[in-house]
Short mmCIF file of C-alpha atoms and ligand atoms in Angstrom, two decimals:
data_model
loop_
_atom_site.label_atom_id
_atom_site.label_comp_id
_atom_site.label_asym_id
_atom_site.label_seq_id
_atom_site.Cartn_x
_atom_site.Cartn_y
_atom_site.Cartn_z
CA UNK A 8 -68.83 -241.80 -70.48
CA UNK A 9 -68.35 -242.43 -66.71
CA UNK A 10 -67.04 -245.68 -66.06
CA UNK A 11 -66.41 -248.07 -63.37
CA UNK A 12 -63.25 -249.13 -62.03
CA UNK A 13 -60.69 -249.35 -59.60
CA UNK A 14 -57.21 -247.57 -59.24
CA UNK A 15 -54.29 -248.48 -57.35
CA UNK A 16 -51.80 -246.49 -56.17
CA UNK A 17 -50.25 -244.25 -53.27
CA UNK A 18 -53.02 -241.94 -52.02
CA UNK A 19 -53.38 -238.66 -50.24
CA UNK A 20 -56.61 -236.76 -49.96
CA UNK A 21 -57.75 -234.08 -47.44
CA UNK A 22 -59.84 -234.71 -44.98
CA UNK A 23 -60.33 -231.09 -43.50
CA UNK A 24 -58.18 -228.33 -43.50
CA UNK A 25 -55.93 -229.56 -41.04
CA UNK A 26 -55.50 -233.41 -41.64
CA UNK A 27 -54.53 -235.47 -44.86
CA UNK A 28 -55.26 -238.74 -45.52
CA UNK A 29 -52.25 -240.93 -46.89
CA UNK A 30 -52.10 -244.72 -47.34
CA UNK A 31 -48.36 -245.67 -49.14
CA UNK A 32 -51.12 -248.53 -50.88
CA UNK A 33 -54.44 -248.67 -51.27
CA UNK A 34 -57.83 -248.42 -53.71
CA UNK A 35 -59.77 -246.07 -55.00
CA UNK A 36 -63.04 -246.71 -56.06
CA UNK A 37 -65.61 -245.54 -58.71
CA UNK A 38 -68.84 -246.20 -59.52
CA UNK A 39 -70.14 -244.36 -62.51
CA UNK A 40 -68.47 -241.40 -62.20
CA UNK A 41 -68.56 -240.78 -58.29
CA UNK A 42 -66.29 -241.81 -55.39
CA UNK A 43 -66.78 -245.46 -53.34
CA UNK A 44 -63.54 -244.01 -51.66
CA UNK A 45 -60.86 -245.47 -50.50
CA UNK A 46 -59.76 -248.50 -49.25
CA UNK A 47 -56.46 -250.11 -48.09
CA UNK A 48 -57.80 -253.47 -48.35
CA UNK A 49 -60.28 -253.73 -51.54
CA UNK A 50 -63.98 -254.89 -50.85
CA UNK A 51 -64.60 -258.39 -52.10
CA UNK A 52 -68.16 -256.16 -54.01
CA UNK A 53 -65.31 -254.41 -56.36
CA UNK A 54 -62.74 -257.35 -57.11
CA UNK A 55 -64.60 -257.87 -60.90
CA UNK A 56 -64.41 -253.69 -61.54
CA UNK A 57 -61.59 -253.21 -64.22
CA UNK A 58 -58.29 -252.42 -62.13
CA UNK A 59 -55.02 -250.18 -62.85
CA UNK A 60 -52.54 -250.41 -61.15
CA UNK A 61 -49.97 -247.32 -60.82
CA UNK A 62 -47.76 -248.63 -58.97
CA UNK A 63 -46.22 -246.52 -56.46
CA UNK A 64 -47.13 -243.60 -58.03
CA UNK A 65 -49.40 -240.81 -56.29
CA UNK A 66 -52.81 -240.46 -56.77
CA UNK A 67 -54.49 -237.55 -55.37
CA UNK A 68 -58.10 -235.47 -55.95
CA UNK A 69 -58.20 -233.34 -59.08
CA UNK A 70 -56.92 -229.75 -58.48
CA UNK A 71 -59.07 -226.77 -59.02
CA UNK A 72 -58.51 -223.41 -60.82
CA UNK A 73 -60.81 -221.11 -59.32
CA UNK A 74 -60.20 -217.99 -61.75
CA UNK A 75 -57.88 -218.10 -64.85
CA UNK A 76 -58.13 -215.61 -67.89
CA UNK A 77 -57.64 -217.89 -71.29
CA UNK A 78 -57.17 -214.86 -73.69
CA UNK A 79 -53.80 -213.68 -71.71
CA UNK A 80 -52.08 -217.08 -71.82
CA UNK A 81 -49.31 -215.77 -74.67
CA UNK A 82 -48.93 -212.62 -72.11
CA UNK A 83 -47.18 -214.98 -69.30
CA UNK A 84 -44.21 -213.55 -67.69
CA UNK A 85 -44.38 -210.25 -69.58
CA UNK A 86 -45.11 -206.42 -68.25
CA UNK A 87 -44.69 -207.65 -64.64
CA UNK A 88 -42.84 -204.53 -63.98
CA UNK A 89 -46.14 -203.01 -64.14
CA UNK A 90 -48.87 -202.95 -61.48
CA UNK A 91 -52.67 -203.50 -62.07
CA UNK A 92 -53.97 -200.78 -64.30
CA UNK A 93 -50.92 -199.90 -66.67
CA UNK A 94 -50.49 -203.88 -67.15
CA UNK A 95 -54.17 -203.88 -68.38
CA UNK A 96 -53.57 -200.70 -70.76
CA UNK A 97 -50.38 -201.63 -72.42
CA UNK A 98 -50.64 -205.35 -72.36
CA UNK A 99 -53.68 -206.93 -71.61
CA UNK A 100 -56.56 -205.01 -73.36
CA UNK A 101 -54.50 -205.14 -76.92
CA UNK A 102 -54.17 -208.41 -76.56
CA UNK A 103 -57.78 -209.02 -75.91
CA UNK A 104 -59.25 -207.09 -78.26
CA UNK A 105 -57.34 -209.43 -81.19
CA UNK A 106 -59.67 -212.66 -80.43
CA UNK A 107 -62.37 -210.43 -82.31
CA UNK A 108 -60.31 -212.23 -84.98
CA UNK A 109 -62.08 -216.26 -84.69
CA UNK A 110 -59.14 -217.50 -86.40
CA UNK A 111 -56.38 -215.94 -84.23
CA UNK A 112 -58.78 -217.08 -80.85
CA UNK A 113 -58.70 -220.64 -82.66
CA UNK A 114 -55.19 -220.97 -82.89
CA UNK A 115 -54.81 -219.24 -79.14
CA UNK A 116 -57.36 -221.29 -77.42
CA UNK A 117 -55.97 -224.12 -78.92
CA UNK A 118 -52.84 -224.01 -76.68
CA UNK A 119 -54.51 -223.02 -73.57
CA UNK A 120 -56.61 -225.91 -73.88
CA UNK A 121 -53.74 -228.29 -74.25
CA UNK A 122 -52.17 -226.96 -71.73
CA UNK A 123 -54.96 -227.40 -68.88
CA UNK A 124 -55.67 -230.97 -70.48
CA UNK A 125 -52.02 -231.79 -69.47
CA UNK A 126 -51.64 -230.33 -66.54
CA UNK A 127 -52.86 -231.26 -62.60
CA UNK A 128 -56.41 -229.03 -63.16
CA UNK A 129 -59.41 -230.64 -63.39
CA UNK A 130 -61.90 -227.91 -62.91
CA UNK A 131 -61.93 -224.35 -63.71
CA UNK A 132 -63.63 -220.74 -63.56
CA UNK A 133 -62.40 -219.51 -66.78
CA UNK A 134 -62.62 -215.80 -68.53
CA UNK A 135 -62.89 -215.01 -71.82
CA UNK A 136 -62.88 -211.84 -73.64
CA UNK A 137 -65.72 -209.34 -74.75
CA UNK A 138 -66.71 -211.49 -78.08
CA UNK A 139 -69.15 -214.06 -77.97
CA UNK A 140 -68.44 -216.18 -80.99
CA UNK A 141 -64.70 -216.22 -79.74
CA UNK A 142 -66.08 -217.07 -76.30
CA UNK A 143 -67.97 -219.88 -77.85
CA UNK A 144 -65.00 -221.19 -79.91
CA UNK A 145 -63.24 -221.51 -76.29
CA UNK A 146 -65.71 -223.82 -74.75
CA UNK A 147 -65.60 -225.97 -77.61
CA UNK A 148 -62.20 -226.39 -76.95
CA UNK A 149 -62.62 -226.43 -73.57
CA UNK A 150 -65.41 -229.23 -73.73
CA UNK A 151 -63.13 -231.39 -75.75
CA UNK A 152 -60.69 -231.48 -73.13
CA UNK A 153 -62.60 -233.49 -70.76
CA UNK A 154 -62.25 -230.60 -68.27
CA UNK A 155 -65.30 -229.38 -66.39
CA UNK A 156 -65.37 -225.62 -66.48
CA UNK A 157 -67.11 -222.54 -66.22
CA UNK A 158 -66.55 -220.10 -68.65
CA UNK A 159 -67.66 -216.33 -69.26
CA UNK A 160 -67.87 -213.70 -71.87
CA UNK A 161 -66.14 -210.78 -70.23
CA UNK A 162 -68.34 -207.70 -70.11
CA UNK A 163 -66.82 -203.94 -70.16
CA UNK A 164 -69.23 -200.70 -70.80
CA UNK A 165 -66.94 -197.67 -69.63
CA UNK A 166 -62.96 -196.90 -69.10
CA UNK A 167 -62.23 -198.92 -71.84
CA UNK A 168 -60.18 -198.03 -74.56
CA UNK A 169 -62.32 -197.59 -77.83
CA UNK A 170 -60.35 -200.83 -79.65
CA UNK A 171 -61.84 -202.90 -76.75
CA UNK A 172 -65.05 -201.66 -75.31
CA UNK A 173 -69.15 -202.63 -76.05
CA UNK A 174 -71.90 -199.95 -75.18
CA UNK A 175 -74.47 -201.09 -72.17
CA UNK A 176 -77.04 -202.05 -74.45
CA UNK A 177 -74.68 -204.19 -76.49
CA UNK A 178 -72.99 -205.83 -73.79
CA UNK A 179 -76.49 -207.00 -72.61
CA UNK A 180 -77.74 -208.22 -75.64
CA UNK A 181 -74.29 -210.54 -76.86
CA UNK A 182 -74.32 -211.98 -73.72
CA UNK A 183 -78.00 -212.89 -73.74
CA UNK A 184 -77.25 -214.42 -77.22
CA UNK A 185 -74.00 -216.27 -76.32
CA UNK A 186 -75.95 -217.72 -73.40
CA UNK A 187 -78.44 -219.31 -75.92
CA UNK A 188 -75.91 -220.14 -77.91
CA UNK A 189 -74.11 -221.98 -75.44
CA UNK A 190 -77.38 -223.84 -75.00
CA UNK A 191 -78.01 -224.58 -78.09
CA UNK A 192 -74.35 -226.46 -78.26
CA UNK A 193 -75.82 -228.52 -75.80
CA UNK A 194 -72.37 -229.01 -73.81
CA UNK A 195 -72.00 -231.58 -71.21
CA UNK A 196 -69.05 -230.20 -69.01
CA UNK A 197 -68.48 -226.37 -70.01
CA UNK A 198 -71.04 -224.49 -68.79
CA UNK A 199 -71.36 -220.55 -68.70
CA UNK A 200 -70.69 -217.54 -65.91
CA UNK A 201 -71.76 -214.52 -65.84
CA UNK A 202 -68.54 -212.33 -65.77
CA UNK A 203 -68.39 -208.54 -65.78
CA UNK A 204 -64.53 -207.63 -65.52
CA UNK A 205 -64.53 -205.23 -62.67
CA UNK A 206 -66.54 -202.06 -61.22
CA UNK A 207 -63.87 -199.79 -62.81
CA UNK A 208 -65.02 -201.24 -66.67
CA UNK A 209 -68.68 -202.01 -65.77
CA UNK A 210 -71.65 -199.40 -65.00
CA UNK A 211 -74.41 -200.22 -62.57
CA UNK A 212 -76.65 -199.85 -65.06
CA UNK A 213 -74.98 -203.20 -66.79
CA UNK A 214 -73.60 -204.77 -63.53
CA UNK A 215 -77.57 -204.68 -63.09
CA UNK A 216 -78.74 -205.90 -66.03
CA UNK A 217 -75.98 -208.95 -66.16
CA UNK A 218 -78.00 -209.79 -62.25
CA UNK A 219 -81.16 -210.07 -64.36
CA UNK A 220 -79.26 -212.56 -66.57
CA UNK A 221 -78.12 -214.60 -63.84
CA UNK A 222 -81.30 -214.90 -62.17
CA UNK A 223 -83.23 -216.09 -65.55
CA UNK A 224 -80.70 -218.23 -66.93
CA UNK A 225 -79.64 -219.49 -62.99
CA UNK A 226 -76.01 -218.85 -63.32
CA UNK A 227 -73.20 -218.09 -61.01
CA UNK A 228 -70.89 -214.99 -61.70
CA UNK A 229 -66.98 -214.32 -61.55
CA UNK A 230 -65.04 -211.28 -61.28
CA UNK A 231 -62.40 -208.97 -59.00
CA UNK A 232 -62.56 -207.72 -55.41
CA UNK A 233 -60.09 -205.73 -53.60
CA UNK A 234 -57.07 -206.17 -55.67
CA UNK A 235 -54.70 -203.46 -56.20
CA UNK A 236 -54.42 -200.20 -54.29
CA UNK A 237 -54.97 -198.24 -57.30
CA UNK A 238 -58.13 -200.07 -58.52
CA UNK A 239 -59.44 -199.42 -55.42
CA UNK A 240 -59.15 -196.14 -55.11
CA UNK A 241 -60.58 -195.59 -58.38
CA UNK A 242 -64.03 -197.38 -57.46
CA UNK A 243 -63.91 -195.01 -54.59
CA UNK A 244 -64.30 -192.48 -56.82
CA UNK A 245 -66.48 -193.95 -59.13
CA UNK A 246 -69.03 -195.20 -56.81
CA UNK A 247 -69.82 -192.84 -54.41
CA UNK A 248 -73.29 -194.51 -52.63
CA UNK A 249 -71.74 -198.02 -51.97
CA UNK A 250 -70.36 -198.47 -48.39
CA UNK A 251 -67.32 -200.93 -49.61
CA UNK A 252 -65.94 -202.01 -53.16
CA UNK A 253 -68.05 -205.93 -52.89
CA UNK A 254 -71.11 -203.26 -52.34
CA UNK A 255 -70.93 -201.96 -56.05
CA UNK A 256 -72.03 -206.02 -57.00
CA UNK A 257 -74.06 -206.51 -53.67
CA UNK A 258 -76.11 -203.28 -55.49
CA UNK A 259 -76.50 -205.11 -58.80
CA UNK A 260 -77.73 -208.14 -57.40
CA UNK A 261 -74.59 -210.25 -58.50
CA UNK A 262 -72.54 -211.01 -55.37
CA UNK A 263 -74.24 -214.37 -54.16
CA UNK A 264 -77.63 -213.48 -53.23
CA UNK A 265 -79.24 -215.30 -55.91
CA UNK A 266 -76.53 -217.51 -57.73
CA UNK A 267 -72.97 -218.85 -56.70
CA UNK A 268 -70.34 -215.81 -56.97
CA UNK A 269 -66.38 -216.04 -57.25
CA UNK A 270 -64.28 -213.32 -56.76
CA UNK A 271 -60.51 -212.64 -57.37
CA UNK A 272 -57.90 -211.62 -54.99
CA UNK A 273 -59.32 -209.89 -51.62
CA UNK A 274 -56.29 -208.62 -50.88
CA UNK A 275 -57.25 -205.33 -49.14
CA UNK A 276 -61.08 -206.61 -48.06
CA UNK A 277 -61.78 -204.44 -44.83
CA UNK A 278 -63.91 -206.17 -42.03
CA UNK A 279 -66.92 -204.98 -43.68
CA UNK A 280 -66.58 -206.44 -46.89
CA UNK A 281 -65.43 -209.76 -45.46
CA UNK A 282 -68.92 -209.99 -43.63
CA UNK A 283 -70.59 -209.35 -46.46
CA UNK A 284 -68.67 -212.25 -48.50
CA UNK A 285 -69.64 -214.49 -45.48
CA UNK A 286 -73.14 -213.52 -45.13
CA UNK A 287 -73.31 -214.30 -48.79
CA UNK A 288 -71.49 -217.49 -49.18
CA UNK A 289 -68.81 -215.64 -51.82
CA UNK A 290 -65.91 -218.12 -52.28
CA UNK A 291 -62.39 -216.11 -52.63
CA UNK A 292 -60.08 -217.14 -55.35
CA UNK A 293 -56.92 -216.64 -54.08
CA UNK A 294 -54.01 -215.90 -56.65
CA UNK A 295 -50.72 -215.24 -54.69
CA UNK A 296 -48.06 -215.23 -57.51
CA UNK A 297 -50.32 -212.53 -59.26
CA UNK A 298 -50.75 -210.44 -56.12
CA UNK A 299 -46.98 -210.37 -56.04
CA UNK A 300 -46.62 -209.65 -59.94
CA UNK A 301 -48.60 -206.71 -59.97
CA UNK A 302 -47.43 -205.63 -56.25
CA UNK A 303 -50.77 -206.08 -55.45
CA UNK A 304 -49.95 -207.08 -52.09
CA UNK A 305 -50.43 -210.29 -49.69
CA UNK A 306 -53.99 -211.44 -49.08
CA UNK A 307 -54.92 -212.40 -44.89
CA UNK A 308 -55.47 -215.93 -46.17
CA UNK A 309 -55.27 -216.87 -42.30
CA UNK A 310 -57.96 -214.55 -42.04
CA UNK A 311 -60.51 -216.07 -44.21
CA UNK A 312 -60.15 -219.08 -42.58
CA UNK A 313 -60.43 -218.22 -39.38
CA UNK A 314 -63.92 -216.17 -40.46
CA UNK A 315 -65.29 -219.78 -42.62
CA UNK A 316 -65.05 -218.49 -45.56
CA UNK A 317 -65.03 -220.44 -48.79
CA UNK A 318 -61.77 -220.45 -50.15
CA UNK A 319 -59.61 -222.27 -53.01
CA UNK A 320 -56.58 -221.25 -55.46
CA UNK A 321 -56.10 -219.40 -58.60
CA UNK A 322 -53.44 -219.44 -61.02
CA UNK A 323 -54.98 -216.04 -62.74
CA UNK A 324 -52.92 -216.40 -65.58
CA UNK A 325 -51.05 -214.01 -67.23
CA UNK A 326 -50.82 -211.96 -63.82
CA UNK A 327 -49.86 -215.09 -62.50
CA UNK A 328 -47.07 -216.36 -64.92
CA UNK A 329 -48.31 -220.20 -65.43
CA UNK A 330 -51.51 -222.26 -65.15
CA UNK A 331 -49.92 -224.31 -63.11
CA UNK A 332 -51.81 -225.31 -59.61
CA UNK A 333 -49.11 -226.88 -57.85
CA UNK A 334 -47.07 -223.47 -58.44
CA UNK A 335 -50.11 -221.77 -56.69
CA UNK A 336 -50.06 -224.05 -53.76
CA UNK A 337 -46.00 -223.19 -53.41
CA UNK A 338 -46.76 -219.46 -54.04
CA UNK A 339 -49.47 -219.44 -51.09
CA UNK A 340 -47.46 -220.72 -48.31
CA UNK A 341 -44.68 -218.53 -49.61
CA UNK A 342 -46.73 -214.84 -49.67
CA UNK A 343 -48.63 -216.29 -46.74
CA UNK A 344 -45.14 -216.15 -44.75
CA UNK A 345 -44.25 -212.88 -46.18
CA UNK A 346 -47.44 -211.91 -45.28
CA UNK A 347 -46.85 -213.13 -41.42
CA UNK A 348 -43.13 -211.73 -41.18
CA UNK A 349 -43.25 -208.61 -42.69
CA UNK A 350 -47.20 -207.39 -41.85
CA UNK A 351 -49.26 -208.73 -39.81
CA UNK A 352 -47.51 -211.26 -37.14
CA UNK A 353 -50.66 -212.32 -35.74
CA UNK A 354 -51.61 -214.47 -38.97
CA UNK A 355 -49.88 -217.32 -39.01
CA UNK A 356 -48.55 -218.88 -42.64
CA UNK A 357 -50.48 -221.46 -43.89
CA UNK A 358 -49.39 -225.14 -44.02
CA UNK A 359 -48.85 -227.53 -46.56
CA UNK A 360 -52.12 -229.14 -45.49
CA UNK A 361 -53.74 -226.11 -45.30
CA UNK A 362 -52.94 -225.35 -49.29
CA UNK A 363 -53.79 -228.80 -50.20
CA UNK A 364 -56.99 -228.68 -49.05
CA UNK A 365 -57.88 -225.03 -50.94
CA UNK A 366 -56.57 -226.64 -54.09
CA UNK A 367 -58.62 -229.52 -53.95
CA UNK A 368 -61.84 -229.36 -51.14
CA UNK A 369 -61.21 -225.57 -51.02
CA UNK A 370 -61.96 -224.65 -54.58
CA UNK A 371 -63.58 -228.13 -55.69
CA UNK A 372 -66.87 -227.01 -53.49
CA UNK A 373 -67.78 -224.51 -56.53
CA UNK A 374 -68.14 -227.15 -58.37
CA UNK A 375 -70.43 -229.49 -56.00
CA UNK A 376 -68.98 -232.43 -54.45
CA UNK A 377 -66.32 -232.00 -55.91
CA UNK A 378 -62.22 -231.95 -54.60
CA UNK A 379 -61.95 -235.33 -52.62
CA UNK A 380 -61.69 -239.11 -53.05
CA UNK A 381 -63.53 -239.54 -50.34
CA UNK A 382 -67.12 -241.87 -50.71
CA UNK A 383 -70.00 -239.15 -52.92
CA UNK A 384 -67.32 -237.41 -54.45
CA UNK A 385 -67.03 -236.72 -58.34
CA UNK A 386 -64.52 -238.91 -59.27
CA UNK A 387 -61.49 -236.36 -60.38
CA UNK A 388 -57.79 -237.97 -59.68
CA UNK A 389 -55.14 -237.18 -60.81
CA UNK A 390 -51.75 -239.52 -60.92
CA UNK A 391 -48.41 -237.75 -60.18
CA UNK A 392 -44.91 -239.66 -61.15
CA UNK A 393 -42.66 -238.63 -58.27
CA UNK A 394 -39.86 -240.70 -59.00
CA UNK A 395 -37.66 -237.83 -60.14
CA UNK A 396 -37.95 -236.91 -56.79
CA UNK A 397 -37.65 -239.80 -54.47
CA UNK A 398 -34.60 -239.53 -51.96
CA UNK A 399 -32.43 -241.93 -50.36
CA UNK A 400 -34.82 -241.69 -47.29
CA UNK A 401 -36.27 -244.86 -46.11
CA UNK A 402 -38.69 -243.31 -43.83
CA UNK A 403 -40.12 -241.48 -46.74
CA UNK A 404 -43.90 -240.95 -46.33
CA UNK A 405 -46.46 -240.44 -48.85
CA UNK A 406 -47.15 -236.69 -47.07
CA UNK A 407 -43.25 -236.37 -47.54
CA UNK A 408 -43.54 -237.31 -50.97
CA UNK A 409 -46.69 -235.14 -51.94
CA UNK A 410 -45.26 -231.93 -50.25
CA UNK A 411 -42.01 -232.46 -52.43
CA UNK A 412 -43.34 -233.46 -55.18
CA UNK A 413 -45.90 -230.35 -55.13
CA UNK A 414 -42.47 -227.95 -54.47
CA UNK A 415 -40.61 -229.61 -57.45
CA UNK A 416 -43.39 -231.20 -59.90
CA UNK A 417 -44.70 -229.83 -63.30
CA UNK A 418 -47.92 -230.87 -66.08
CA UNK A 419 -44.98 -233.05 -67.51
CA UNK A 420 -45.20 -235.39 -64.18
CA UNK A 421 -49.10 -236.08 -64.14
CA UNK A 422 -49.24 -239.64 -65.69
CA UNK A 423 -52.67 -239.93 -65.61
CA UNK A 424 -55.90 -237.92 -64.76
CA UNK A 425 -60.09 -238.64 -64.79
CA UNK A 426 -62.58 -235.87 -64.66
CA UNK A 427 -65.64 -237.03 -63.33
CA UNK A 428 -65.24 -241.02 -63.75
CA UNK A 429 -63.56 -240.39 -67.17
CA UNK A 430 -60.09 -240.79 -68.07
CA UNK A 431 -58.56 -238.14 -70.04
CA UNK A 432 -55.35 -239.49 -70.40
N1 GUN B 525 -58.90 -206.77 -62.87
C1 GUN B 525 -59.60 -206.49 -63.99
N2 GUN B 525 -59.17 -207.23 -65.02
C2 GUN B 525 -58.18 -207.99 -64.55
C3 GUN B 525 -57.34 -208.98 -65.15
O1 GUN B 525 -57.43 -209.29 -66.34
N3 GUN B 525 -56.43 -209.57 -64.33
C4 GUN B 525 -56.31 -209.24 -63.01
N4 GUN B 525 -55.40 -209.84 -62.27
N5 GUN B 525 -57.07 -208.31 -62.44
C5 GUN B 525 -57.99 -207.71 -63.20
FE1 FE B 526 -57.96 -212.07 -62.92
#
């Protein structure tokens, strides 16, 4: 249940994405479950709410996850000499196609879903694999975390290998019945997304047919855009009437006109497609460390926010090696400079503040009001122990301390987090 109460702390929350808010002491408010904000001085209308105090410890918005597979978690770190398409073939697909097998996807799940209850993530856009029952044994999980998430059964009709594949019709159908299953559980913070894996695995004929399920059932959809230079090449060849790879979903119905729509990566999104994810309100999950795994490339993050879009990070485990959020905050301003030195010097690298804000603002806004501590937000906080990492500096401020902390800290240094007013540990 959401609950009322007051935290006290250091604080840091983005205002925009070029200034932080940071107060070395000072309250945060909530009020079933939603944001008073916060307050250097606390309101004589909260003094009876139920106070912790944490100190000097940091407490800053939830992070958010805005694409993250759960079936590849025990691939992390492994075939990254590999780029997109021979990673999928030799390790991704046969480990998929095992969690046809509930009890291996139960023992699986179980540590990916201890692992994002630990760590700094909050929210999440989470994929699946093909099978629905496994699918459904995931959200349990999931919902028992205390983690709000969206989850999807991954669809694939064609260039599939024949251990790990579902016909049109069939694809169709098990996700119609997992979606009624998933109401029927009745959950109150998983919720499902429609989630065909890419153009290269889905026909139009599906891709068209998953649009219909959005519409009824009023659910948003996940998948890839513009990865790898192989991939797209491949829908090049594959589709021959659409005018740019996002057209092959903007066909189906599926890429924001009617429901919310997430897509992966963007790396190589000409000026074209871009338009199109503005005119449609597409929010970009960027993954940097698994655009540099698979040598996918460096996506024109600079770019995207210069044009508006909606952006927000993306740990895409396994190409990106951990779930870990603060690693894809690091990774962004690091491929972002890359990006700037070695390709394209009129894109400058992204600050601190700048990947801050997509962790928690940029990505959060998928979710609603969601990604600040700021008065009408969800209440999501999470508490970071910095101490390992204070310095002998006395003009140490808490912006100092977040930035370092988000360079050196792991899960094992959140002390506390809330989801939504509730504390989940
Ligand atoms: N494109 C299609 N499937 C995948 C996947 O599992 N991971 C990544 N990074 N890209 C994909
Ligand atoms: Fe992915």
């Amino acid at each position: 249940m959401a609950e009322s109460f007051v935290l006290h702390g250091a604080v840091i929350y983005s205002r925009d994405l070029k200034n932080i808010a940071a107060f070395p002491s000072a309250w945060v408010v909530c009020d079933g479950g939603i944001s008073k904000g916060v307050f250097e001085t606390l309101p004589d209308e909260y003094r009876d709410l139920p106070q912790t105090d944490f100190g000097n410890k940091l407490i800053m918005p939830g992070l958010t996850d805005l694409h993250v597979h759960a079936p590849q978690y025990p691939c992390r770190g492994n075939g990254m000499d590999l780029e997109l398409l021979d990673w999928l073939d030799q390790y991704i697909f046969p480990e998929e196609s095992k969690y046809k097998d509930l009890s291996y996807a139960k023992k699986a799940y179980s540590l990916f879903a201890e692992e994002m209850r630990k760590g700094p993530t909050t929210r999440a856009c989470v994929f699946s694999t093909i099978h629905p029952e496994a699918t459904s044994v995931l959200m349990d999980l999931l919902e028992e975390t205390g983690l709000r998430t969206y989850v999807g059964k991954v669809n694939m009709d064609r260039n599939s290998p024949d251990y790990y594949t579902e016909t049109t019709e069939e694809s169709a159908a098990a996700t119609r019945s997992w979606l009624e299953a998933v109401k029927a559980a009745g959950y109150s913070r998983t919720r499902p997304i429609i989630t065909p894996r890419f153009t290269p695995t889905c026909t139009r004929e599906l891709m068209c047919a998953l649009g219909e399920l959005a519409k009824e059932y009023d659910i948003p959809v996940q998948s890839h855009l513009s990865e790898n230079l192989s991939e797209i090449s491949w829908v090049k060849e594959l589709e021959s009437d659409v005018s740019c790879y996002a057209d092959s979903y903007e066909k189906a119905g599926i890429f924001g006109e009617h429901t919310p729509c997430v897509m992966a990566h963007c790396v190589w999104s000409d000026d074209e497609e871009l338009s199109l994810i503005k005119k449609r309100g597409v929010f970009i999950a960027h993954s940097p460390e698994s655009n540099i795994n698979l040598s996918s490339g460096a996506a024109p993050v600079r770019r995207f926010l210069d044009m508006g879009l909606h952006v927000g990070l993306a740990s895409d485990v396994s190409a990106g090696s951990t779930t870990s959020m603060f690693s894809a905050m690091r990774n962004a301003v690091y491929a972002s400079k890359l990006r700037w030195r070695l390709m394209d010097q009129s894109l400058r690298p992204l600050t601190f503040q700048e990947v801050f804000y997509l962790a928690t603002k940029g990505g959060g806004a998928f979710f609603g009001n969601v990604g600040s501590l700021e008065a009408g937000y969800e209440f999501d906080a999470v508490v970071l122990d910095d101490t390992p990492f204070l310095t002998s500096r006395e003009d140490e401020t808490v912006l100092h301390r977040t930035e370092r902390a988000v360079y050196l800290a792991d899960q094992r240094d959140v002390a506390a987090k809330y989801v939504a007013g509730r504390r989940v540990f």
